[in-house]
PDB file of C-alpha atoms in Angstrom:
ATOM      1  CA  UNK A 253      27.373  68.748  23.417  1.00 84.00           C
ATOM      2  CA  UNK A 254      28.736  71.236  21.037  1.00 89.00           C
ATOM      3  CA  UNK A 255      30.902  74.240  22.094  1.00 92.00           C
ATOM      4  CA  UNK A 256      30.814  77.603  20.163  1.00 94.00           C
ATOM      5  CA  UNK A 257      30.705  81.205  20.631  1.00 91.00           C
ATOM      6  CA  UNK A 258      28.100  83.915  21.409  1.00 91.00           C
ATOM      7  CA  UNK A 259      27.704  84.383  17.651  1.00 91.00           C
ATOM      8  CA  UNK A 260      25.573  81.069  17.510  1.00 91.00           C
ATOM      9  CA  UNK A 261      22.916  82.874  19.438  1.00 91.00           C
ATOM     10  CA  UNK A 262      22.380  85.794  17.190  1.00 91.00           C
ATOM     11  CA  UNK A 263      19.262  84.713  15.330  1.00 89.00           C
ATOM     12  CA  UNK A 264      17.168  83.527  18.651  1.00 86.00           C
ATOM     13  CA  UNK A 265      18.196  86.713  20.570  1.00 88.00           C
ATOM     14  CA  UNK A 266      17.526  89.226  18.000  1.00 89.00           C
ATOM     15  CA  UNK A 267      14.094  89.762  19.229  1.00 80.00           C
ATOM     16  CA  UNK A 268      15.345  90.172  22.734  1.00 77.00           C
ATOM     17  CA  UNK A 269      18.180  92.400  22.315  1.00 79.00           C
ATOM     18  CA  UNK A 270      17.548  93.918  19.227  1.00 82.00           C
ATOM     19  CA  UNK A 271      19.644  93.958  15.863  1.00 87.00           C
ATOM     20  CA  UNK A 272      23.073  92.622  16.275  1.00 89.00           C
ATOM     21  CA  UNK A 273      22.743  90.976  19.712  1.00 89.00           C
ATOM     22  CA  UNK A 274      26.255  89.573  19.348  1.00 90.00           C
ATOM     23  CA  UNK A 275      27.646  92.906  19.945  1.00 91.00           C
ATOM     24  CA  UNK A 276      25.365  93.749  23.133  1.00 89.00           C
ATOM     25  CA  UNK A 277      27.345  94.394  26.148  1.00 91.00           C
ATOM     26  CA  UNK A 278      26.744  92.147  29.087  1.00 92.00           C
ATOM     27  CA  UNK A 279      27.924  92.283  32.851  1.00 95.00           C
ATOM     28  CA  UNK A 280      28.546  88.915  34.276  1.00 96.00           C
ATOM     29  CA  UNK A 281      26.821  88.972  37.716  1.00 97.00           C
ATOM     30  CA  UNK A 282      29.402  86.480  38.943  1.00 97.00           C
ATOM     31  CA  UNK A 283      32.690  88.287  38.413  1.00 97.00           C
ATOM     32  CA  UNK A 284      31.757  91.757  37.116  1.00 96.00           C
ATOM     33  CA  UNK A 285      33.456  91.302  33.647  1.00 94.00           C
ATOM     34  CA  UNK A 286      32.043  93.346  30.854  1.00 95.00           C
ATOM     35  CA  UNK A 287      32.040  92.013  27.279  1.00 94.00           C
ATOM     36  CA  UNK A 288      30.152  91.488  24.062  1.00 93.00           C
ATOM     37  CA  UNK A 289      27.742  88.500  23.805  1.00 93.00           C
ATOM     38  CA  UNK A 290      29.742  87.227  21.014  1.00 94.00           C
ATOM     39  CA  UNK A 291      32.583  86.267  23.441  1.00 95.00           C
ATOM     40  CA  UNK A 292      30.785  84.016  25.695  1.00 96.00           C
ATOM     41  CA  UNK A 293      31.440  80.402  25.251  1.00 96.00           C
ATOM     42  CA  UNK A 294      27.985  78.618  24.242  1.00 96.00           C
ATOM     43  CA  UNK A 295      27.088  75.068  25.117  1.00 97.00           C
ATOM     44  CA  UNK A 296      24.585  73.360  22.815  1.00 94.00           C
ATOM     45  CA  UNK A 297      22.687  70.265  23.773  1.00 92.00           C
ATOM     46  CA  UNK A 298      19.587  68.446  22.309  1.00 90.00           C
ATOM     47  CA  UNK A 299      17.466  70.016  25.382  1.00 90.00           C
ATOM     48  CA  UNK A 300      18.872  73.721  24.797  1.00 94.00           C
ATOM     49  CA  UNK A 301      21.787  76.243  24.715  1.00 95.00           C
ATOM     50  CA  UNK A 302      23.581  77.855  27.665  1.00 96.00           C
ATOM     51  CA  UNK A 303      26.198  80.942  27.124  1.00 96.00           C
ATOM     52  CA  UNK A 304      28.676  81.155  29.794  1.00 97.00           C
ATOM     53  CA  UNK A 305      31.154  83.813  31.201  1.00 97.00           C
ATOM     54  CA  UNK A 306      34.755  83.214  29.901  1.00 94.00           C
ATOM     55  CA  UNK A 307      35.919  84.558  33.154  1.00 94.00           C
ATOM     56  CA  UNK A 308      34.142  82.548  35.750  1.00 97.00           C
ATOM     57  CA  UNK A 309      31.742  80.277  33.960  1.00 96.00           C
ATOM     58  CA  UNK A 310      28.633  81.759  35.426  1.00 97.00           C
ATOM     59  CA  UNK A 311      25.533  81.178  33.252  1.00 97.00           C
ATOM     60  CA  UNK A 312      24.805  84.384  31.110  1.00 96.00           C
ATOM     61  CA  UNK A 313      22.117  83.330  28.927  1.00 95.00           C
ATOM     62  CA  UNK A 314      19.947  80.366  28.356  1.00 96.00           C
ATOM     63  CA  UNK A 315      17.687  79.311  25.461  1.00 95.00           C
ATOM     64  CA  UNK A 316      15.072  76.490  25.024  1.00 95.00           C
ATOM     65  CA  UNK A 317      12.671  75.920  22.297  1.00 90.00           C
ATOM     66  CA  UNK A 318       9.965  73.481  21.815  1.00 90.00           C
ATOM     67  CA  UNK A 319      10.017  74.012  18.009  1.00 85.00           C
ATOM     68  CA  UNK A 320       7.179  76.597  18.166  1.00 89.00           C
ATOM     69  CA  UNK A 321       7.926  78.717  21.221  1.00 90.00           C
ATOM     70  CA  UNK A 322      11.329  79.805  22.473  1.00 89.00           C
ATOM     71  CA  UNK A 323      12.293  80.687  26.093  1.00 94.00           C
ATOM     72  CA  UNK A 324      15.245  83.004  26.884  1.00 93.00           C
ATOM     73  CA  UNK A 325      16.899  83.639  30.199  1.00 94.00           C
ATOM     74  CA  UNK A 326      19.514  85.916  31.322  1.00 93.00           C
ATOM     75  CA  UNK A 327      20.082  84.670  34.931  1.00 96.00           C
ATOM     76  CA  UNK A 328      23.551  85.843  35.068  1.00 96.00           C
ATOM     77  CA  UNK A 329      23.802  88.881  32.955  1.00 92.00           C
ATOM     78  CA  UNK A 330      22.849  92.377  33.092  1.00 89.00           C
ATOM     79  CA  UNK A 331      22.901  94.274  29.767  1.00 76.00           C
ATOM     80  CA  UNK A 332      25.261  97.267  29.590  1.00 74.00           C
ATOM     81  CA  UNK A 333      24.515  98.575  26.064  1.00 72.00           C
ATOM     82  CA  UNK A 334      22.816  97.150  22.873  1.00 63.00           C
ATOM     83  CA  UNK A 335      23.117  97.809  19.297  1.00 59.00           C
TER      84      UNK A 335
END
């Protein structure tokens, strides 16, 4: 497992959140913290990528790809502002 920051999700989230997705403000549903996606802790494994809140470890964003299609989820985040 590799641990990086939210900048690692920039390419895959551009279609979902618009240009510069790492500057999107997200509110964590677990603790209410508001911060930019770039500040999230991102875990990469062979089966996918998970971004977690630095404050409470809630899963904010998930990304899975089969090579031709991608699935993005925002189970623990509410978008406050993008761009």
